[in-house]
Short mmCIF file of C-alpha atoms in Angstrom, two decimals:
data_model
loop_
_atom_site.label_atom_id
_atom_site.label_comp_id
_atom_site.label_asym_id
_atom_site.label_seq_id
_atom_site.Cartn_x
_atom_site.Cartn_y
_atom_site.Cartn_z
CA MET M 199 14.74 -24.04 -20.48
CA LYS M 200 13.15 -25.61 -23.54
CA LYS M 201 9.72 -24.80 -24.97
CA SER M 202 7.72 -26.39 -27.73
CA ARG M 203 4.26 -25.46 -29.01
CA GLU M 204 1.73 -27.64 -30.79
CA LEU M 205 -1.68 -26.11 -31.42
CA SER M 206 -2.94 -25.02 -27.94
CA VAL M 207 -0.49 -27.25 -26.08
CA GLU M 208 2.76 -25.93 -24.71
CA LYS M 209 5.49 -27.93 -23.02
CA ILE M 210 8.09 -26.25 -20.84
CA GLU M 211 11.13 -28.02 -19.42
CA ALA M 212 13.13 -26.54 -16.55
CA ASN M 213 14.16 -27.15 -12.95
CA LEU M 214 10.91 -27.13 -10.97
CA ILE M 215 10.96 -25.60 -7.48
CA ASP M 216 8.27 -27.77 -5.92
CA ILE M 217 6.87 -25.93 -2.89
CA HIS M 218 4.62 -28.90 -2.04
CA THR M 219 7.30 -31.60 -1.72
CA ARG M 220 10.07 -29.09 -0.94
CA GLU M 221 12.24 -30.47 -3.74
CA THR M 222 13.82 -29.04 -6.88
CA TYR M 223 14.10 -31.34 -9.89
CA GLY M 224 14.11 -31.41 -13.66
CA ALA M 225 10.60 -31.55 -15.08
CA GLY M 226 8.49 -31.18 -18.18
CA ILE M 227 5.32 -29.15 -17.68
CA VAL M 228 2.49 -29.45 -20.19
CA ILE M 229 -0.04 -26.61 -20.51
CA LYS M 230 -3.34 -26.80 -22.35
CA ASP M 231 -6.33 -24.45 -22.24
CA ARG M 232 -4.72 -22.26 -19.57
CA ARG M 233 -4.12 -25.13 -17.16
CA ILE M 234 -1.31 -27.48 -16.28
CA VAL M 235 -2.29 -30.89 -17.59
CA GLY M 236 0.92 -32.77 -16.88
CA ILE M 237 4.14 -32.61 -14.86
CA THR M 238 6.79 -35.24 -15.58
CA ARG M 239 10.02 -35.55 -13.63
CA ASN M 240 13.24 -36.19 -15.49
CA ASP M 241 16.95 -36.45 -14.72
CA ASN M 242 17.95 -33.39 -16.70
CA THR M 243 19.53 -30.26 -15.25
CA TYR M 244 18.52 -26.94 -16.79
CA ASP M 245 19.91 -23.43 -16.59
CA ARG M 246 16.58 -21.94 -15.47
CA TYR M 247 14.01 -22.61 -12.77
CA ILE M 248 10.22 -22.49 -12.55
CA CYS M 249 8.17 -21.66 -9.46
CA PRO M 250 4.61 -20.46 -8.79
CA GLY M 251 3.78 -16.85 -9.62
CA LEU M 252 4.02 -14.43 -6.70
CA ILE M 253 1.02 -12.90 -4.91
CA ASP M 254 1.01 -9.59 -3.02
CA ALA M 255 -1.39 -10.30 -0.18
CA HIS M 256 -2.18 -6.68 0.63
CA VAL M 257 -1.51 -3.65 -1.53
CA HIS M 258 -3.06 -0.29 -2.26
CA ILE M 259 -2.57 0.09 -6.00
CA GLU M 260 -3.19 3.82 -5.64
CA SER M 261 0.06 4.25 -3.71
CA SER M 262 2.01 3.28 -6.83
CA MET M 263 0.42 6.37 -8.44
CA LEU M 264 -0.37 4.15 -11.41
CA ILE M 265 -3.82 3.09 -12.58
CA PRO M 266 -4.33 -0.68 -12.17
CA SER M 267 -3.62 -1.59 -15.80
CA GLU M 268 -0.23 0.17 -15.70
CA PHE M 269 0.54 -1.21 -12.24
CA ALA M 270 0.00 -4.70 -13.68
CA ARG M 271 2.43 -4.00 -16.52
CA GLN M 272 5.09 -3.13 -13.98
CA ALA M 273 4.27 -5.90 -11.50
CA VAL M 274 4.56 -8.80 -13.97
CA GLN M 275 8.14 -7.76 -14.65
CA HIS M 276 8.86 -8.72 -11.05
CA GLY M 277 7.06 -12.06 -11.12
CA CYS M 278 3.82 -10.88 -9.53
CA VAL M 279 0.77 -12.58 -11.08
CA ALA M 280 -1.92 -11.53 -8.60
CA THR M 281 -2.69 -9.05 -5.86
CA VAL M 282 -5.21 -8.74 -3.06
CA SER M 283 -5.79 -5.03 -3.47
CA ASP M 284 -7.69 -2.73 -1.14
CA PRO M 285 -9.18 0.21 -3.13
CA HIS M 286 -9.60 2.04 0.13
CA GLU M 287 -7.84 5.18 -1.07
CA ILE M 288 -9.94 5.89 -4.15
CA ALA M 289 -13.09 4.83 -2.28
CA ASN M 290 -12.47 7.64 0.21
CA VAL M 291 -12.41 10.05 -2.71
CA LEU M 292 -15.09 8.65 -5.03
CA GLY M 293 -16.97 5.96 -3.12
CA ILE M 294 -18.48 3.09 -5.13
CA ASP M 295 -17.60 4.82 -8.40
CA GLY M 296 -13.93 4.67 -7.42
CA ILE M 297 -14.11 0.96 -6.58
CA ASN M 298 -15.82 0.24 -9.90
CA PHE M 299 -13.15 2.18 -11.76
CA MET M 300 -10.39 0.07 -10.18
CA ILE M 301 -12.12 -3.22 -11.00
CA GLU M 302 -12.93 -2.21 -14.58
CA ASP M 303 -9.48 -0.82 -15.34
CA GLY M 304 -7.81 -3.88 -13.83
CA ASN M 305 -9.93 -6.17 -15.99
CA ARG M 306 -8.52 -4.56 -19.13
CA VAL M 307 -5.23 -6.45 -18.77
CA PRO M 308 -4.17 -10.11 -18.25
CA PHE M 309 -3.42 -9.86 -14.54
CA LYS M 310 -5.25 -11.39 -11.55
CA PHE M 311 -6.57 -8.48 -9.54
CA TYR M 312 -8.55 -9.50 -6.47
CA TRP M 313 -10.12 -6.82 -4.34
CA THR M 314 -11.30 -6.21 -0.81
CA ALA M 315 -14.33 -4.12 0.12
CA PRO M 316 -13.11 -0.98 1.93
CA SER M 317 -14.46 -1.14 5.47
CA CYS M 318 -13.57 2.37 6.60
CA VAL M 319 -14.87 5.06 4.28
CA PRO M 320 -14.26 7.44 5.92
CA ALA M 321 -11.54 5.92 8.09
CA THR M 322 -12.78 8.00 11.02
CA HIS M 323 -15.45 10.63 11.57
CA PHE M 324 -12.75 13.08 12.65
CA GLU M 325 -11.88 13.97 9.04
CA SER M 326 -13.64 14.94 5.81
CA SER M 327 -13.62 12.54 2.88
CA GLY M 328 -15.31 12.40 -0.49
CA ALA M 329 -17.60 9.51 0.38
CA ASP M 330 -19.28 7.63 3.22
CA LEU M 331 -19.96 3.93 2.62
CA SER M 332 -22.39 2.24 4.99
CA ALA M 333 -22.83 -1.49 5.49
CA SER M 334 -25.75 -1.49 3.06
CA ASP M 335 -23.63 0.34 0.48
CA LEU M 336 -20.90 -2.28 0.85
CA GLU M 337 -23.04 -5.43 0.57
CA PRO M 338 -23.09 -5.54 -3.27
CA VAL M 339 -19.35 -4.86 -3.26
CA ILE M 340 -18.65 -7.73 -0.87
CA ALA M 341 -20.85 -9.99 -2.98
CA HIS M 342 -18.82 -9.25 -6.15
CA GLU M 343 -16.95 -12.31 -7.42
CA GLN M 344 -13.62 -10.46 -7.61
CA VAL M 345 -13.96 -9.17 -4.05
CA VAL M 346 -12.39 -11.75 -1.76
CA ALA M 347 -12.50 -10.10 1.68
CA LEU M 348 -13.67 -7.18 3.79
CA GLY M 349 -10.81 -4.68 3.71
CA GLU M 350 -8.67 -3.75 6.68
CA VAL M 351 -10.82 -2.75 9.65
CA MET M 352 -8.96 0.33 10.85
CA ASN M 353 -11.71 1.47 13.17
CA PHE M 354 -10.58 -0.77 16.01
CA PRO M 355 -12.46 1.28 18.65
CA GLY M 356 -15.61 0.55 16.63
CA VAL M 357 -14.93 -3.18 16.99
CA ILE M 358 -13.92 -3.05 20.65
CA TYR M 359 -16.86 -0.86 21.68
CA ASP M 360 -19.46 -2.65 19.52
CA ASP M 361 -20.27 0.10 17.05
CA PRO M 362 -23.40 -1.17 15.24
CA GLU M 363 -22.28 -0.01 11.78
CA VAL M 364 -18.88 -1.72 12.13
CA ALA M 365 -20.61 -4.87 13.42
CA ALA M 366 -22.96 -4.82 10.42
CA LYS M 367 -20.01 -4.79 7.99
CA LEU M 368 -18.40 -7.73 9.77
CA THR M 369 -21.70 -9.61 9.62
CA ILE M 370 -22.06 -9.07 5.86
CA ALA M 371 -18.55 -10.41 5.22
CA LYS M 372 -19.38 -13.54 7.24
CA LYS M 373 -22.68 -13.88 5.38
CA TYR M 374 -20.76 -14.22 2.09
CA GLY M 375 -18.10 -16.43 3.63
CA LYS M 376 -15.29 -13.95 3.02
CA PRO M 377 -12.40 -13.31 5.41
CA ILE M 378 -11.91 -9.98 7.19
CA ASP M 379 -8.61 -8.14 7.08
CA GLY M 380 -7.33 -6.31 10.11
CA HIS M 381 -5.38 -3.19 10.99
CA ILE M 382 -4.57 -2.92 14.69
CA PRO M 383 -1.15 -1.46 15.44
CA GLY M 384 0.16 -1.61 18.99
CA ILE M 385 -3.03 -2.90 20.66
CA GLN M 386 -2.57 -5.71 23.18
CA GLY M 387 -4.40 -7.66 25.84
CA ASP M 388 -8.18 -7.83 26.17
CA ASP M 389 -8.85 -5.27 23.43
CA LEU M 390 -6.78 -7.22 20.92
CA GLU M 391 -8.46 -10.46 21.93
CA LYS M 392 -11.93 -8.97 21.40
CA TYR M 393 -10.83 -7.61 18.02
CA VAL M 394 -9.67 -11.05 16.90
CA LEU M 395 -12.73 -12.83 18.32
CA SER M 396 -14.92 -10.57 16.15
CA GLY M 397 -13.70 -12.60 13.16
CA ILE M 398 -10.84 -10.42 11.94
CA SER M 399 -8.14 -12.75 10.68
CA THR M 400 -5.08 -10.81 9.44
CA ASP M 401 -2.85 -7.91 10.41
CA HIS M 402 -0.13 -6.12 8.42
CA GLU M 403 0.72 -3.45 10.99
CA CYS M 404 3.08 -5.35 13.31
CA VAL M 405 6.26 -3.50 14.16
CA THR M 406 7.76 -5.84 16.76
CA LEU M 407 8.14 -9.60 16.92
CA ALA M 408 6.39 -9.73 20.31
CA GLU M 409 3.35 -7.95 18.85
CA ALA M 410 3.21 -10.42 15.95
CA LYS M 411 3.61 -13.43 18.23
CA GLU M 412 0.70 -12.33 20.40
CA LYS M 413 -1.53 -11.92 17.37
CA ILE M 414 -0.51 -15.33 16.02
CA ARG M 415 -1.26 -16.88 19.42
CA LEU M 416 -4.78 -15.43 19.21
CA GLY M 417 -5.26 -16.89 15.72
CA MET M 418 -4.35 -14.08 13.35
CA LYS M 419 -2.22 -14.39 10.24
CA ILE M 420 0.60 -11.88 9.92
CA LEU M 421 1.39 -10.10 6.67
CA ILE M 422 5.03 -9.06 6.71
CA ARG M 423 5.16 -5.67 5.03
CA GLU M 424 7.97 -4.04 3.12
CA GLY M 425 6.71 -0.86 1.47
CA SER M 426 8.16 2.59 0.84
CA ALA M 427 7.66 4.17 4.27
CA ALA M 428 6.74 1.17 6.44
CA ARG M 429 9.46 -1.49 6.37
CA ASN M 430 8.93 -4.28 8.88
CA PHE M 431 10.74 -7.22 7.28
CA HIS M 432 13.86 -7.07 9.43
CA SER M 433 11.82 -7.03 12.65
CA LEU M 434 9.52 -9.88 11.64
CA HIS M 435 11.33 -12.15 9.18
CA SER M 436 12.08 -14.87 11.76
CA LEU M 437 8.35 -15.73 11.60
CA ILE M 438 8.97 -17.15 8.12
CA ALA M 439 10.82 -20.04 9.77
CA THR M 440 9.04 -20.29 13.14
CA ASP M 441 5.41 -19.69 12.14
CA ASN M 442 5.43 -20.19 8.40
CA GLU M 443 1.80 -21.29 8.01
CA LYS M 444 0.68 -18.03 9.63
CA VAL M 445 2.67 -15.69 7.38
CA MET M 446 2.00 -13.89 4.11
CA LEU M 447 3.99 -11.13 2.38
CA CYS M 448 2.82 -7.72 1.20
CA THR M 449 4.03 -4.35 -0.04
CA ASP M 450 1.00 -2.36 1.24
CA ASP M 451 2.02 1.17 0.17
CA SER M 452 4.83 1.41 -2.37
CA HIS M 453 5.60 4.46 -4.46
CA PRO M 454 6.49 4.12 -8.17
CA ASP M 455 10.25 4.29 -7.68
CA GLU M 456 10.09 1.41 -5.19
CA LEU M 457 8.08 -0.74 -7.60
CA LEU M 458 10.24 -0.04 -10.63
CA GLU M 459 13.66 -0.01 -9.00
CA HIS M 460 13.33 -2.59 -6.23
CA GLY M 461 10.41 -4.73 -7.30
CA ASN M 462 7.34 -6.18 -5.69
CA ILE M 463 7.19 -9.37 -3.62
CA ASN M 464 10.37 -10.58 -5.33
CA LYS M 465 12.35 -7.98 -3.37
CA ILE M 466 11.10 -9.53 -0.10
CA ILE M 467 12.08 -12.99 -1.31
CA LYS M 468 15.58 -11.71 -2.04
CA MET M 469 15.75 -10.17 1.43
CA GLY M 470 14.65 -13.47 2.93
CA LEU M 471 17.23 -15.43 0.97
CA ALA M 472 19.91 -13.04 2.24
CA GLN M 473 18.78 -13.86 5.79
CA GLY M 474 19.19 -17.58 5.12
CA HIS M 475 15.52 -18.50 4.79
CA SER M 476 14.51 -21.49 2.69
CA VAL M 477 13.22 -20.60 -0.77
CA TYR M 478 10.37 -23.06 -0.15
CA ASP M 479 9.33 -21.26 3.06
CA LEU M 480 9.50 -17.89 1.35
CA LEU M 481 7.52 -19.00 -1.69
CA ARG M 482 4.78 -20.61 0.39
CA CYS M 483 4.23 -17.27 2.14
CA CYS M 484 3.46 -15.54 -1.15
CA THR M 485 1.70 -18.36 -3.01
CA VAL M 486 0.03 -21.14 -1.01
CA HIS M 487 -0.97 -19.09 2.01
CA PRO M 488 -2.76 -16.23 0.21
CA VAL M 489 -4.40 -18.67 -2.23
CA GLU M 490 -5.80 -20.70 0.65
CA HIS M 491 -6.72 -17.77 2.90
CA TYR M 492 -8.51 -15.72 0.24
CA ALA M 493 -9.67 -18.62 -1.99
CA LEU M 494 -7.88 -17.21 -5.04
CA ASP M 495 -8.04 -18.84 -8.45
CA VAL M 496 -4.27 -18.70 -8.87
CA GLY M 497 -2.21 -21.73 -9.81
CA LEU M 498 0.38 -23.35 -7.53
CA LEU M 499 2.18 -25.51 -10.11
CA ARG M 500 0.11 -28.67 -9.70
CA VAL M 501 -1.66 -30.73 -12.32
CA GLY M 502 -5.10 -29.19 -12.83
CA ASP M 503 -4.02 -25.72 -11.62
CA ARG M 504 -4.13 -22.55 -13.65
CA ALA M 505 -0.79 -22.10 -15.43
CA ASP M 506 0.40 -19.17 -13.33
CA PHE M 507 4.15 -19.34 -12.81
CA ILE M 508 7.44 -17.56 -13.29
CA VAL M 509 10.81 -18.47 -14.72
CA ILE M 510 13.88 -17.35 -12.75
CA ASP M 511 17.60 -17.61 -13.28
CA HIS M 512 18.42 -19.34 -9.98
CA PRO M 513 16.78 -19.67 -6.54
CA GLU M 514 19.76 -17.95 -4.90
CA THR M 515 19.55 -14.78 -7.01
CA PHE M 516 15.86 -14.87 -7.95
CA THR M 517 16.00 -12.76 -11.09
CA VAL M 518 12.68 -12.99 -12.95
CA LEU M 519 13.11 -13.93 -16.61
CA ALA M 520 9.51 -14.63 -17.61
CA THR M 521 6.01 -14.49 -16.15
CA TYR M 522 3.05 -16.63 -17.23
CA ILE M 523 -0.59 -15.98 -16.33
CA ASP M 524 -3.21 -18.53 -17.38
CA GLY M 525 -0.61 -20.13 -19.64
CA GLN M 526 0.12 -16.92 -21.54
CA VAL M 527 3.52 -15.22 -21.51
CA VAL M 528 2.92 -11.73 -20.12
CA TYR M 529 6.59 -10.87 -19.60
CA GLU M 530 9.74 -12.26 -21.21
CA ASN M 531 13.12 -10.96 -22.36
CA GLY M 532 12.51 -7.60 -20.75
CA GLN M 533 9.21 -7.02 -22.57
CA THR M 534 5.59 -7.17 -21.45
CA SER M 535 2.96 -8.52 -23.82
CA PHE M 536 0.32 -5.90 -23.02
CA SER M 537 -0.14 -2.17 -22.58
CA PRO M 538 -2.54 -0.31 -20.28
CA HIS M 539 -5.76 1.03 -21.77
CA SER M 540 -6.42 4.23 -19.90
CA SER M 541 -9.95 5.32 -19.19
CA LYS M 542 -11.31 8.83 -18.82
CA PRO M 543 -9.95 10.35 -15.59
CA VAL M 544 -12.23 10.22 -12.57
CA ASN M 545 -11.85 12.74 -9.77
CA ARG M 546 -13.49 14.73 -6.98
CA PHE M 547 -11.73 18.01 -6.34
CA ARG M 548 -13.59 21.14 -5.27
CA ARG M 549 -11.21 23.66 -3.81
CA ALA M 550 -10.50 27.40 -3.98
CA LYS M 551 -6.94 28.64 -3.63
CA ILE M 552 -5.71 30.00 -0.32
CA SER M 553 -3.53 32.92 0.78
CA PRO M 554 -0.57 32.99 3.18
CA SER M 555 -2.67 34.69 5.85
CA SER M 556 -4.89 31.59 6.08
CA VAL M 557 -2.05 29.41 7.41
CA ARG M 558 -0.92 31.79 10.15
CA LEU M 559 -1.55 30.48 13.64
CA LYS M 560 -2.43 32.97 16.36
CA GLN M 561 -0.66 32.40 19.67
CA GLN M 562 -2.98 30.87 22.27
CA GLY M 563 -0.40 29.46 24.68
CA SER M 564 3.31 29.32 25.39
CA LYS M 565 3.84 25.77 24.07
CA VAL M 566 2.63 23.75 21.10
CA LYS M 567 2.33 20.01 20.54
CA VAL M 568 4.73 18.75 17.88
CA ILE M 569 4.33 15.60 15.78
CA GLU M 570 7.63 13.70 15.61
CA VAL M 571 8.26 11.48 12.58
CA ILE M 572 9.96 8.09 12.81
CA ASP M 573 11.63 7.38 9.48
CA GLY M 574 10.45 4.06 8.04
CA GLU M 575 7.42 3.84 10.34
CA LEU M 576 3.80 4.96 10.24
CA LEU M 577 3.82 5.51 14.00
CA THR M 578 4.73 8.94 15.32
CA THR M 579 5.71 10.27 18.73
CA SER M 580 5.15 13.78 20.07
CA PHE M 581 6.55 16.42 22.39
CA THR M 582 5.85 20.02 23.36
CA ALA M 583 7.96 23.02 22.42
CA GLU M 584 8.09 26.79 22.69
CA LEU M 585 8.39 28.40 19.26
CA PRO M 586 9.18 31.92 18.06
CA VAL M 587 6.31 34.39 17.89
CA LYS M 588 6.05 37.15 15.30
CA GLU M 589 3.14 39.60 15.15
CA ASP M 590 1.29 37.40 17.64
CA CYS M 591 1.59 34.33 15.35
CA ILE M 592 3.55 31.12 16.00
CA GLU M 593 6.57 30.72 13.70
CA THR M 594 8.50 27.65 12.57
CA ASP M 595 12.00 26.96 13.86
CA ALA M 596 14.01 25.31 11.08
CA GLY M 597 17.13 25.34 13.26
CA ARG M 598 15.41 22.86 15.59
CA ASP M 599 13.66 21.15 12.67
CA ILE M 600 10.20 22.19 13.86
CA LEU M 601 8.24 23.02 10.72
CA LYS M 602 4.64 23.87 9.92
CA ILE M 603 2.29 21.17 8.65
CA VAL M 604 -1.00 22.14 7.01
CA VAL M 605 -4.03 20.05 5.96
CA LEU M 606 -6.71 21.53 3.70
CA ASN M 607 -10.09 19.95 2.92
CA ARG M 608 -10.21 19.40 -0.86
CA TYR M 609 -13.92 18.53 -1.02
CA GLU M 610 -15.24 21.90 0.21
CA GLU M 611 -14.35 25.00 -1.77
CA ASN M 612 -13.77 27.40 1.12
CA ALA M 613 -12.94 25.22 4.13
CA GLN M 614 -10.18 26.67 6.32
CA PRO M 615 -6.73 25.08 6.62
CA VAL M 616 -5.68 23.27 9.79
CA VAL M 617 -2.20 24.12 11.03
CA GLY M 618 0.16 22.12 13.25
CA PHE M 619 3.87 21.54 13.79
CA ILE M 620 6.14 18.63 12.93
CA LYS M 621 9.71 17.46 13.47
CA GLY M 622 11.66 15.02 11.31
CA PHE M 623 11.48 16.46 7.79
CA ASN M 624 14.60 18.61 8.26
CA LEU M 625 13.72 21.04 5.47
CA LYS M 626 15.92 24.11 5.68
CA GLN M 627 13.89 25.98 3.08
CA GLY M 628 10.96 25.44 0.71
CA ALA M 629 7.97 23.14 1.10
CA ILE M 630 6.35 19.98 -0.19
CA ALA M 631 2.63 19.33 -0.75
CA ALA M 632 0.40 16.53 -2.03
CA SER M 633 -3.19 15.39 -2.45
CA ILE M 634 -2.18 11.93 -1.21
CA ALA M 635 -2.96 12.08 2.51
CA HIS M 636 -4.19 8.82 3.98
CA ASP M 637 -7.01 8.12 4.28
CA SER M 638 -9.28 10.91 3.17
CA HIS M 639 -6.76 12.41 0.74
CA ASN M 640 -7.13 16.04 1.55
CA ILE M 641 -4.23 18.34 0.65
CA ILE M 642 -1.27 18.14 3.02
CA ALA M 643 1.88 20.26 3.09
CA VAL M 644 5.03 20.74 5.18
CA GLY M 645 7.35 23.72 4.92
CA VAL M 646 9.51 26.35 6.49
CA HIS M 647 7.73 29.53 5.34
CA ASP M 648 4.05 30.26 4.84
CA LEU M 649 4.50 31.60 1.31
CA ASP M 650 6.15 28.38 0.10
CA ILE M 651 3.57 26.20 1.88
CA VAL M 652 0.72 28.10 0.22
CA SER M 653 2.46 28.02 -3.18
CA GLY M 654 2.68 24.23 -2.91
CA ILE M 655 -0.96 23.86 -1.87
CA ASN M 656 -2.15 26.10 -4.70
CA ALA M 657 -0.06 24.14 -7.22
CA ILE M 658 -1.91 20.99 -6.13
CA ILE M 659 -5.23 22.81 -6.54
CA ASP M 660 -4.24 23.98 -10.04
CA ALA M 661 -3.34 20.39 -11.03
CA GLY M 662 -6.53 18.91 -9.60
CA GLY M 663 -4.32 16.68 -7.48
CA GLY M 664 -0.73 15.53 -7.41
CA MET M 665 2.48 16.19 -5.52
CA THR M 666 4.84 19.12 -5.65
CA VAL M 667 8.07 20.48 -4.22
CA VAL M 668 8.62 24.22 -3.84
CA ALA M 669 12.29 25.18 -4.21
CA GLY M 670 13.53 28.68 -4.83
CA GLY M 671 9.94 29.87 -5.18
CA ARG M 672 9.27 27.46 -8.10
CA CYS M 673 7.00 24.41 -8.03
CA THR M 674 7.85 21.09 -9.66
CA THR M 675 4.63 19.07 -9.85
CA LEU M 676 3.66 15.50 -10.66
CA PRO M 677 -0.03 15.69 -11.72
CA LEU M 678 -2.27 12.80 -10.63
CA GLU M 679 -5.41 13.17 -12.70
CA TYR M 680 -7.19 10.05 -11.41
CA ALA M 681 -8.76 10.99 -8.06
CA GLY M 682 -5.67 13.03 -7.22
CA LEU M 683 -3.98 9.69 -6.53
CA MET M 684 -2.95 8.10 -9.84
CA THR M 685 -1.97 8.84 -13.41
CA ALA M 686 -2.20 6.94 -16.71
CA THR M 687 1.35 8.00 -17.56
CA LYS M 688 3.76 5.08 -18.02
CA GLY M 689 5.39 3.93 -14.83
CA GLU M 690 8.90 4.63 -16.03
CA GLN M 691 8.07 8.31 -16.60
CA VAL M 692 6.19 8.58 -13.30
CA ALA M 693 9.11 7.08 -11.42
CA GLN M 694 11.53 9.47 -13.14
CA LEU M 695 9.52 12.57 -12.20
CA TYR M 696 8.85 11.23 -8.72
CA ASN M 697 12.58 10.65 -8.22
CA SER M 698 13.29 14.18 -9.45
CA ILE M 699 10.82 15.61 -6.93
CA ASN M 700 12.31 13.45 -4.18
CA GLN M 701 15.83 14.59 -4.99
CA LYS M 702 14.76 18.24 -4.97
CA THR M 703 13.14 17.65 -1.59
CA LYS M 704 16.32 16.13 -0.22
CA SER M 705 18.36 19.01 -1.65
CA LEU M 706 16.31 21.26 0.65
CA GLY M 707 17.70 19.32 3.62
CA CYS M 708 15.13 16.54 4.04
CA THR M 709 16.71 13.37 5.44
CA LEU M 710 13.70 11.04 5.24
CA SER M 711 14.04 7.97 3.02
CA ALA M 712 10.60 8.54 1.42
CA PRO M 713 9.48 12.12 2.20
CA PHE M 714 6.19 12.09 0.28
CA MET M 715 5.16 8.68 1.58
CA THR M 716 5.89 9.84 5.12
CA LEU M 717 4.00 13.08 4.50
CA SER M 718 0.96 11.14 3.32
CA PHE M 719 0.82 9.17 6.55
CA MET M 720 0.85 12.22 8.80
CA ALA M 721 -2.89 12.44 8.10
CA LEU M 722 -3.49 8.76 8.92
CA LEU M 723 -5.42 9.30 12.13
CA VAL M 724 -5.86 5.62 12.96
CA ILE M 725 -2.10 5.15 13.54
CA PRO M 726 -0.83 6.54 16.88
CA SER M 727 0.25 8.69 18.38
CA LEU M 728 -0.17 12.25 17.09
CA LYS M 729 -1.44 13.04 13.57
CA ILE M 730 -3.29 15.84 11.80
CA GLY M 731 -6.44 15.95 9.67
CA ASP M 732 -8.57 18.62 8.07
CA GLN M 733 -10.60 18.97 11.26
CA GLY M 734 -7.65 19.37 13.60
CA LEU M 735 -4.74 17.77 15.42
CA PHE M 736 -5.58 14.17 16.41
CA ASP M 737 -4.49 12.15 19.44
CA GLY M 738 -4.36 8.56 18.15
CA ASP M 739 -3.88 7.12 21.65
CA GLN M 740 -7.03 8.75 23.03
CA PHE M 741 -8.72 8.60 19.59
CA GLN M 742 -9.93 12.17 19.73
CA LEU M 743 -9.16 15.64 18.40
CA THR M 744 -6.82 17.71 20.50
CA SER M 745 -5.60 21.29 20.60
CA VAL M 746 -2.30 22.21 18.99
CA PHE M 747 -1.52 24.20 22.14
CA ALA M 748 -0.26 22.35 25.21
CA GLY M 749 -1.64 23.13 28.63
#
């Protein structure tokens, strides 16, 4: 690749991967005033390639545990130039103040953050969150120029049964001409059709190809997700060839180790290339389609477009060498051109410590309902089991991998813990705890013994939010000072500590690929079938609270 600069004009020569004509050819690209002003074909062959910058069509920045400005510094290293980000997590903690923090912090760096207006704060009325955003609260958010859609509508019963508040939010999005993102796992038939007819246009929760095909038939666009806990690429990737115009790519919820070690959308492109998909088909899914669907001001390597593109070594290996945003080099030769500018931490954490006696569960029946984890999925199954009883209290059974799971309201100082049982973590000793518990982000913990569970919960309270592992009676904690979800610490350090905590968790016997990500989703009530929140065990199929005791 050759570059030459003259005043504000820059010319770059390389092999151009043209996603519009589906050709790759030698070209000279001229950039002036942040835009591409000329593209000239030539007969040269270069050792590097240029293609449009990548767009993550649905991501919760908070799941990276990095504030937006630091997330951007990491993302550009993987060729990502823009995201459609749902600040749903921080909104459930801090409401409008949390959304404003994300927008303002993102604007501190040269990265194209686009946002959606969180539609479900709280996600349900069966849990306690730090905020409650009505349709009238959301209107100025939806009207904001950087807000490009109404965020994922997780309250599908509210759509199907014509809840007036849900309907009002949909109406406001339509008023401003902005698309509506969906979230409707496993729903089929008439209910799905009504959901789509309400104007909801995307879904990122498909697990099976048949589910995705039905949604496409009804007019939805499918976002193929490959995150830390939910990995659906292998089930859905054939859509990239068969239904390309209806497909986008996203990472949704990815923890810091995933972002730093495996990448962003570039990792999905590599997976697609390994499956034999055309580089043109793959690139269109993460460039043209999100730009058109969300009306993003992101360039697509055409004359007149913003100069947003990446330089790679070869389309077969797809190693990112440089990233340009608005004609400026933001990443090259292993270095980013900017650093995050952290703001004063924002948080909402009002919680007294608890004692082991508060997580004991008095026997009220011979059997209990047990949540069963599916590794790599947000969905859970359930079963009933008889457990040991000691001093009239239900005990865990680590031999059968039936452990105690506890959720504690972090917004009320003296609220009582909710206790349930779970299978799939395989801890033989110790406990893990975190203040990341989708969607209301109360404190959640899993462990073998009450003392360790309580130690983990109290460590989170001491830190004002974070995640911890309790091993040998000692806590190792990653503090998350921004809303109990994020930190301003550099991503490399966060990933290192996160990996250390993960490894300690696995040394206790845990076999899950992403234990803390999985833990966080055990409080996600809107995903079937059995989950747990701060108000009780929740039946996601019947969409109602249920007793922990069976029968």
